[in-house]
Short mmCIF file of C-alpha atoms in Angstrom, two decimals:
data_model
loop_
_atom_site.label_atom_id
_atom_site.label_comp_id
_atom_site.label_asym_id
_atom_site.label_seq_id
_atom_site.Cartn_x
_atom_site.Cartn_y
_atom_site.Cartn_z
CA MET A 22 13.21 93.88 195.63
CA PRO A 23 11.94 95.75 198.68
CA LYS A 24 8.51 97.35 198.38
CA THR A 25 9.26 100.69 199.93
CA LYS A 26 12.82 101.68 199.07
CA THR A 27 15.60 100.38 196.85
CA ASP A 28 18.59 101.70 194.92
CA TRP A 29 19.34 101.69 191.23
CA ASN A 30 22.02 99.03 191.49
CA THR A 31 19.43 96.58 192.82
CA ILE A 32 16.95 97.55 190.12
CA TYR A 33 19.61 97.05 187.45
CA VAL A 34 20.57 93.60 188.73
CA ASP A 35 16.94 92.48 188.87
CA LEU A 36 15.58 93.88 185.62
CA SER A 37 18.50 94.40 183.25
CA PRO A 38 18.59 90.81 181.80
CA LYS A 39 15.01 91.02 180.51
CA LEU A 40 15.41 94.63 179.37
CA LEU A 41 18.60 93.74 177.51
CA GLY A 42 16.76 90.91 175.75
CA ILE A 43 14.15 93.43 174.56
CA CYS A 44 16.82 95.83 173.36
CA ARG A 45 18.62 93.01 171.59
CA ARG A 46 15.59 92.30 169.37
CA TYR A 47 15.95 95.80 167.94
CA ILE A 48 19.75 96.07 167.98
CA ALA A 49 21.67 93.18 166.45
CA ASP A 50 24.98 94.18 168.00
CA LEU A 51 24.97 93.05 171.63
CA GLN A 52 27.54 95.57 172.85
CA THR A 53 25.57 98.43 171.37
CA ALA A 54 22.46 97.05 173.04
CA GLU A 55 24.25 97.02 176.43
CA ASP A 56 25.37 100.62 175.98
CA LEU A 57 21.81 101.65 175.19
CA LEU A 58 20.63 99.79 178.30
CA GLN A 59 23.11 101.74 180.47
CA ASP A 60 21.96 105.01 178.90
CA SER A 61 18.34 104.07 179.55
CA PHE A 62 19.00 103.50 183.27
CA ILE A 63 20.85 106.81 183.57
CA LEU A 64 17.90 108.57 181.94
CA ALA A 65 15.53 106.75 184.30
CA MET A 66 17.53 108.00 187.28
CA GLN A 67 17.23 111.57 186.04
CA LYS A 68 13.47 111.22 185.59
CA SER A 69 12.76 109.06 188.62
CA HIS A 70 10.37 111.71 189.99
CA GLN A 71 7.94 110.81 187.18
CA LEU A 72 7.48 107.28 188.52
CA LYS A 73 4.74 107.07 191.15
CA ASP A 74 3.92 103.37 191.34
CA GLU A 75 6.31 100.48 191.95
CA LYS A 76 4.16 98.13 189.85
CA ALA A 77 4.74 100.29 186.78
CA LEU A 78 8.54 100.25 187.14
CA PHE A 79 9.29 97.55 184.57
CA GLY A 80 6.87 98.92 181.97
CA TRP A 81 8.27 102.41 182.47
CA LEU A 82 11.87 101.18 182.00
CA LYS A 83 10.85 99.10 178.96
CA THR A 84 9.38 102.17 177.30
CA ILE A 85 12.63 104.07 177.87
CA VAL A 86 14.74 101.20 176.47
CA VAL A 87 12.59 100.77 173.34
CA ASN A 88 12.52 104.51 172.67
CA ASN A 89 16.30 104.71 172.97
CA ALA A 90 16.71 101.77 170.60
CA LEU A 91 14.36 103.36 168.04
CA GLN A 92 16.13 106.67 168.35
CA TYR A 93 19.47 104.95 167.72
CA LEU A 94 18.11 103.19 164.62
CA ARG A 95 16.57 106.41 163.35
CA SER A 96 19.85 108.30 163.74
CA SER A 97 21.82 105.47 162.15
CA CYS A 98 19.75 105.28 158.97
CA LYS A 99 17.52 108.29 158.55
CA GLU A 100 16.76 107.45 154.94
CA THR A 101 14.84 104.30 155.90
CA PHE A 102 12.17 106.00 158.00
CA VAL A 103 10.27 107.82 155.26
CA SER A 104 6.63 108.13 154.38
CA THR A 105 4.98 105.78 151.95
CA GLU A 106 5.37 106.65 148.31
CA ILE A 107 2.31 106.59 146.09
CA SER A 108 3.56 103.47 144.33
CA GLU A 109 3.60 101.55 147.61
CA ILE A 110 -0.11 101.90 148.36
CA PRO A 111 -1.44 99.68 145.52
CA GLU A 112 1.24 97.13 146.38
CA LEU A 113 0.09 97.21 149.99
CA LEU A 114 -3.51 96.51 149.00
CA ILE A 115 -2.43 93.66 146.72
CA GLU A 116 -0.35 92.11 149.47
CA MET A 117 -3.21 92.34 151.99
CA ASN A 118 -5.69 90.68 149.62
CA ASN A 119 -3.34 88.07 148.20
CA SER A 120 -3.97 84.70 149.83
CA ASP A 121 -0.90 83.20 148.13
CA THR A 122 1.31 84.87 150.74
CA GLU A 123 -0.10 82.48 153.36
CA LYS A 124 0.32 79.27 151.36
CA ASN A 125 2.91 76.86 152.76
CA HIS A 126 2.90 78.93 155.90
CA VAL A 127 6.29 79.00 157.60
CA LEU A 128 4.69 78.91 161.05
CA THR A 129 3.67 75.31 160.53
CA TYR A 130 7.23 74.59 161.64
CA ASP A 131 8.43 74.82 165.21
CA PHE A 132 11.50 77.09 165.08
CA THR A 133 13.79 77.79 168.00
CA ARG A 134 14.12 81.24 169.54
CA GLU A 135 17.65 81.62 168.11
CA GLU A 136 16.39 80.85 164.61
CA LEU A 137 13.57 83.37 164.92
CA LEU A 138 16.00 85.98 166.29
CA LYS A 139 18.28 85.51 163.29
CA SER A 140 15.34 85.97 160.93
CA ILE A 141 14.55 89.27 162.66
CA ASP A 142 18.20 90.35 162.43
CA SER A 143 18.09 89.72 158.68
CA LEU A 144 15.46 92.41 158.19
CA PRO A 145 16.26 95.97 157.15
CA LEU A 146 16.25 98.29 160.17
CA HIS A 147 12.95 100.00 159.36
CA HIS A 148 11.23 96.63 158.73
CA ARG A 149 12.77 95.20 161.90
CA SER A 150 11.43 98.04 164.02
CA VAL A 151 7.88 97.68 162.72
CA PHE A 152 8.01 93.88 163.03
CA ASN A 153 9.12 94.03 166.69
CA LEU A 154 6.68 96.77 167.63
CA TYR A 155 3.68 95.08 166.03
CA PHE A 156 4.06 91.34 166.53
CA ILE A 157 6.06 91.15 169.76
CA ASP A 158 5.45 94.41 171.65
CA ASN A 159 1.77 94.50 170.58
CA ASN A 160 1.57 98.08 169.25
CA SER A 161 -1.04 99.20 166.74
CA HIS A 162 -0.16 100.74 163.39
CA GLN A 163 -1.30 104.12 164.67
CA GLU A 164 1.08 103.86 167.64
CA ILE A 165 3.92 102.66 165.41
CA ALA A 166 3.39 105.55 163.00
CA LYS A 167 3.63 107.98 165.90
CA LEU A 168 6.77 106.36 167.34
CA LEU A 169 8.62 106.21 164.02
CA GLY A 170 7.33 109.43 162.50
CA ILE A 171 5.70 107.67 159.53
CA ASN A 172 2.13 107.30 158.35
CA VAL A 173 -0.10 104.28 158.93
CA ASN A 174 0.14 102.96 155.36
CA THR A 175 3.92 102.97 155.60
CA SER A 176 3.74 100.94 158.81
CA LYS A 177 1.45 98.39 157.16
CA SER A 178 3.65 98.15 154.10
CA HIS A 179 6.78 97.64 156.21
CA LEU A 180 5.05 94.89 158.20
CA LEU A 181 3.95 92.96 155.10
CA ARG A 182 7.41 93.15 153.60
CA ALA A 183 8.96 92.08 156.92
CA LYS A 184 6.67 89.03 157.13
CA LYS A 185 7.57 87.99 153.61
CA SER A 186 11.28 88.39 154.32
CA VAL A 187 11.13 86.45 157.60
CA GLN A 188 9.24 83.60 155.99
CA LYS A 189 11.69 83.41 153.09
CA TYR A 190 14.69 83.51 155.41
CA LEU A 191 13.39 80.73 157.67
CA LEU A 192 12.36 78.46 154.79
CA ASN A 193 15.68 78.88 153.02
CA ASN A 194 17.94 78.51 156.04
CA PHE A 195 16.29 76.30 158.64
CA VAL A 196 13.60 74.14 157.06
CA ASN A 197 14.62 70.59 156.21
CA GLN A 198 13.38 67.09 156.66
CA ASN A 199 14.30 67.08 160.35
CA THR A 200 12.58 70.38 161.19
CA PRO A 201 9.76 69.67 163.70
CA LYS A 202 6.24 70.74 162.76
CA LYS A 203 3.33 72.09 164.76
CA ASN A 204 -0.26 70.91 164.45
CA ASN A 205 -0.73 71.64 160.77
CA LYS A 206 -4.55 71.46 160.91
CA ILE A 207 -4.80 74.20 163.52
CA THR A 208 -2.40 76.39 161.54
CA GLN A 209 -4.34 75.92 158.33
CA LEU A 210 -7.60 76.67 160.16
CA PHE A 211 -6.20 79.95 161.51
CA ILE A 212 -4.98 80.88 158.04
CA PHE A 213 -8.34 79.96 156.46
CA LEU A 214 -10.15 82.15 158.97
CA GLY A 215 -7.85 85.07 158.18
CA LEU A 216 -6.07 84.87 161.53
CA GLY A 217 -2.56 84.38 160.16
CA GLY A 218 -1.42 87.63 161.73
CA LEU A 219 -2.58 86.38 165.13
CA MET A 220 -0.45 83.25 164.68
CA TRP A 221 2.59 85.37 163.89
CA ALA A 222 2.08 87.35 167.08
CA GLN A 223 1.49 84.27 169.24
CA THR A 224 4.54 82.47 167.84
CA PHE A 225 7.02 85.30 168.38
CA GLN A 226 5.54 86.49 171.69
CA SER A 227 5.70 83.01 173.18
CA LYS A 228 9.31 82.54 172.10
CA PHE A 229 10.52 85.92 173.39
CA ALA A 230 8.37 86.28 176.52
CA ASP A 231 11.19 85.14 178.81
CA PHE A 232 14.09 86.23 176.61
CA LYS A 233 16.89 87.34 178.95
CA ILE A 234 20.52 88.28 178.42
CA THR A 235 22.75 88.95 181.40
CA PRO A 236 24.83 92.13 180.86
CA SER A 237 28.57 91.60 180.64
CA SER A 238 29.29 94.56 182.92
CA ASN A 239 27.81 96.12 186.02
CA PHE A 240 25.85 99.32 186.05
CA SER A 241 28.27 102.24 186.03
CA ILE A 242 27.03 105.63 187.19
CA PRO A 243 28.80 108.69 185.80
CA ASP A 244 30.42 111.02 188.33
CA ASP A 245 28.32 114.01 187.31
CA ILE A 246 25.07 112.22 188.15
CA SER A 247 24.07 111.95 191.80
CA PHE A 248 23.07 108.52 192.98
CA ASN A 249 19.53 108.62 194.34
CA THR A 250 17.27 106.03 195.79
CA VAL A 251 13.79 105.29 194.54
CA SER A 252 11.05 105.48 197.13
CA PHE A 253 7.53 104.28 196.52
CA SER A 254 6.17 104.96 200.01
CA GLY A 255 4.65 108.24 198.87
CA SER A 256 2.98 106.55 195.93
CA THR A 257 1.54 103.92 198.26
CA LYS A 258 0.09 106.60 200.50
CA ASN A 259 -1.30 108.43 197.50
CA PHE A 260 -2.84 105.22 196.27
CA GLN A 261 -4.40 104.60 199.68
CA LYS A 262 -5.78 108.13 199.76
CA LYS A 263 -7.25 107.72 196.30
CA LEU A 264 -8.74 104.39 197.32
CA ILE A 265 -10.33 105.89 200.44
CA ILE A 266 -11.73 108.85 198.50
CA THR A 267 -13.11 106.57 195.80
CA ALA A 268 -14.73 104.27 198.38
CA THR A 269 -16.25 107.26 200.20
CA LEU A 270 -17.70 108.67 196.99
CA LEU A 271 -19.09 105.28 196.06
CA ILE A 272 -20.75 104.79 199.45
CA THR A 273 -22.19 108.31 199.32
CA LEU A 274 -23.58 107.64 195.86
CA ILE A 275 -25.20 104.38 196.98
CA ILE A 276 -26.76 106.04 200.04
CA SER A 277 -28.12 108.88 197.87
CA ILE A 278 -29.68 106.43 195.43
CA VAL A 279 -31.30 104.42 198.25
CA ALA A 280 -32.66 107.57 199.91
CA PHE A 281 -34.03 108.81 196.60
CA GLU A 282 -35.83 105.54 195.97
CA GLU A 283 -37.34 105.53 199.48
CA ASN A 284 -38.61 109.10 199.10
CA LYS A 285 -40.07 108.21 195.75
CA ALA A 286 -41.83 105.19 197.24
CA ILE A 287 -43.31 107.31 200.08
CA LYS A 288 -44.49 110.12 197.81
CA GLN A 289 -46.43 107.86 195.49
CA PRO A 290 -49.06 106.63 198.08
CA ILE A 291 -49.42 110.15 199.46
CA SER A 292 -50.11 111.53 196.04
CA LYS A 293 -52.66 108.78 195.45
CA ASN A 294 -54.40 109.51 198.77
CA GLU A 295 -54.41 113.21 198.02
CA SER A 296 -55.92 112.65 194.61
CA SER A 297 -58.57 110.30 196.05
CA SER A 298 -59.39 112.84 198.79
CA LYS A 299 -59.71 115.56 196.20
CA ASN A 300 -62.02 113.37 194.17
CA GLU A 301 -64.13 112.58 197.22
CA ILE A 302 -64.41 116.25 198.13
CA LYS A 303 -65.28 117.06 194.57
CA ASN A 304 -67.90 114.33 194.48
CA GLY A 305 -69.22 115.48 197.87
CA LEU A 306 -69.54 119.01 196.60
CA ASN A 307 -71.29 117.78 193.52
CA ASN A 308 -73.63 115.66 195.64
CA ASN A 309 -74.34 118.55 198.01
CA SER A 310 -75.05 120.89 195.13
CA SER A 311 -77.35 118.28 193.59
CA LYS A 312 -79.17 117.83 196.90
CA ALA A 313 -79.56 121.58 197.32
CA GLU A 314 -81.05 121.89 193.87
CA ALA A 315 -83.39 118.97 194.54
CA ASN A 316 -84.51 120.49 197.85
CA LYS A 317 -85.05 123.80 196.15
CA ILE A 318 -87.25 122.19 193.51
CA THR A 319 -89.15 120.26 196.20
CA ASN A 320 -89.78 123.44 198.19
CA VAL A 321 -91.07 125.21 195.11
CA GLN A 322 -93.38 122.31 194.38
CA ASN A 323 -94.65 122.26 197.98
CA GLU A 324 -95.38 125.94 197.84
CA GLU A 325 -97.36 125.47 194.63
CA PHE A 326 -99.35 122.62 196.16
CA THR A 327 -100.02 124.73 199.27
CA LYS A 328 -101.34 127.61 197.18
CA ILE A 329 -103.61 125.28 195.24
CA ASN A 330 -104.96 123.72 198.48
CA LEU A 331 -105.62 127.14 200.02
CA LYS A 332 -107.45 128.24 196.95
CA GLN A 333 -109.55 125.08 196.91
CA GLU A 334 -110.42 125.40 200.62
CA THR A 335 -111.42 129.04 200.12
CA GLU A 336 -113.78 128.06 197.32
CA ASN A 337 -115.31 125.36 199.53
CA GLN A 338 -115.84 127.80 202.37
CA LYS A 339 -117.63 130.23 200.09
CA THR A 340 -119.86 127.45 198.79
CA VAL A 341 -120.82 126.41 202.35
CA ALA A 342 -121.57 130.01 203.33
CA LYS A 343 -123.84 130.51 200.35
CA ALA A 344 -125.73 127.30 201.17
CA ILE A 345 -126.34 128.44 204.75
CA LEU A 346 -127.60 131.86 203.63
CA SER A 347 -130.01 130.40 201.14
CA LYS A 348 -131.46 128.05 203.81
CA GLU A 349 -131.88 130.79 206.30
CA THR A 350 -133.63 132.92 203.72
CA LYS A 351 -136.20 130.23 203.03
CA LEU A 352 -136.94 129.75 206.69
CA HIS A 353 -137.40 133.47 207.17
CA SER A 354 -139.87 133.71 204.34
CA LYS A 355 -141.99 130.85 205.81
CA ASP A 356 -142.06 132.17 209.32
CA SER A 357 -142.51 135.86 208.42
CA ALA A 358 -145.90 135.99 210.26
CA ILE A 359 -144.36 135.01 213.52
CA ILE A 360 -142.60 137.80 215.19
CA ALA A 361 -139.53 136.58 216.70
CA PRO A 362 -136.78 138.38 218.46
CA LYS A 363 -133.76 139.38 216.61
CA LYS A 364 -131.27 136.71 216.75
CA VAL A 365 -127.79 136.79 215.48
CA ILE A 366 -126.21 133.57 214.45
CA VAL A 367 -122.52 133.68 214.13
CA VAL A 368 -120.86 130.93 212.22
CA LYS A 369 -117.20 130.99 212.73
CA LYS A 370 -114.77 128.71 211.08
CA VAL A 371 -111.09 129.17 211.09
CA ILE A 372 -109.30 127.81 208.17
CA GLN A 373 -105.72 128.68 208.62
CA ARG A 374 -105.71 132.50 208.70
CA ASP A 375 -109.19 133.23 207.18
CA THR A 376 -112.27 133.91 209.42
CA ILE A 377 -115.81 134.00 207.91
CA PHE A 378 -118.64 135.92 209.66
CA ILE A 379 -122.24 135.20 208.69
CA GLU A 380 -124.98 137.50 210.07
CA ARG A 381 -128.71 137.06 209.67
CA GLU A 382 -131.08 139.90 210.15
CA ASN A 383 -134.79 139.70 210.71
#
């Protein structure tokens, strides 16, 4: 199938066998299943604008086919798709906790795909829908409840009843002495570990993974529906644009993170240097203030010592002056008979700023 442009006839030829096999699991009548497949492709043509990616084409068509099959079953037997009655809930809990349902497990035998398909066909329509959706198409009970318009407990109850019916049908119709068996130890181990449901899913999914049925007729397009081609070139461009935008945003984010980390690494040493400088200045100021106070105290002490020294020197000077006067007085009294000329003796001593004058008179 071309990657850029193709028509619906080519799509139908390529994908219809596998899609018909899916529809056949839900619809036992093959002709009805083919009609539903044709209707599904017509609906897909009308809604082709919703498809944007070529890779999603098969999944998108499968969803349409399954929904059409479920809608057909719902319209065929409305009374089967009802909510769980109160009496069903205790039975559901008993079934879930009853280990006897897994004794002599039917999946220890290796059944063919045709045998498994017949066991599915034997189920009531509402049980068949839940069985297919859960074990083969891998839907959860919440998703099944939404698709079928039932609640979750109803979906669980239908599944347990379907399992019991399938097991009974296979044991009664296909198990004999010649029926091949799987590795019984592995099966028993899965059952012992509570993984019986996983074995059911693996068994049926593996058997129906490549289930294909070639339609008996070609795809017929009604006259009132225009035949259009499906182009995915636009979706490819959109995908490329999204990829480029995503890559650009990612690169921008990485660059921003790297720049932020570098700025953070640069700011940390600066802040440390600033704090150390502040501490040094603070310590310097403290040291300067301490030195100023010490100098101030020293100056005060020096001034006190200077005053004391001046006072002491002044006292000494006075003592010397008195001694000289007393000596001169004695000499004058001894030599009073001798007339001598007046003589002035000046004793001058400069001690810093003080000057002492001593005068003797005859």
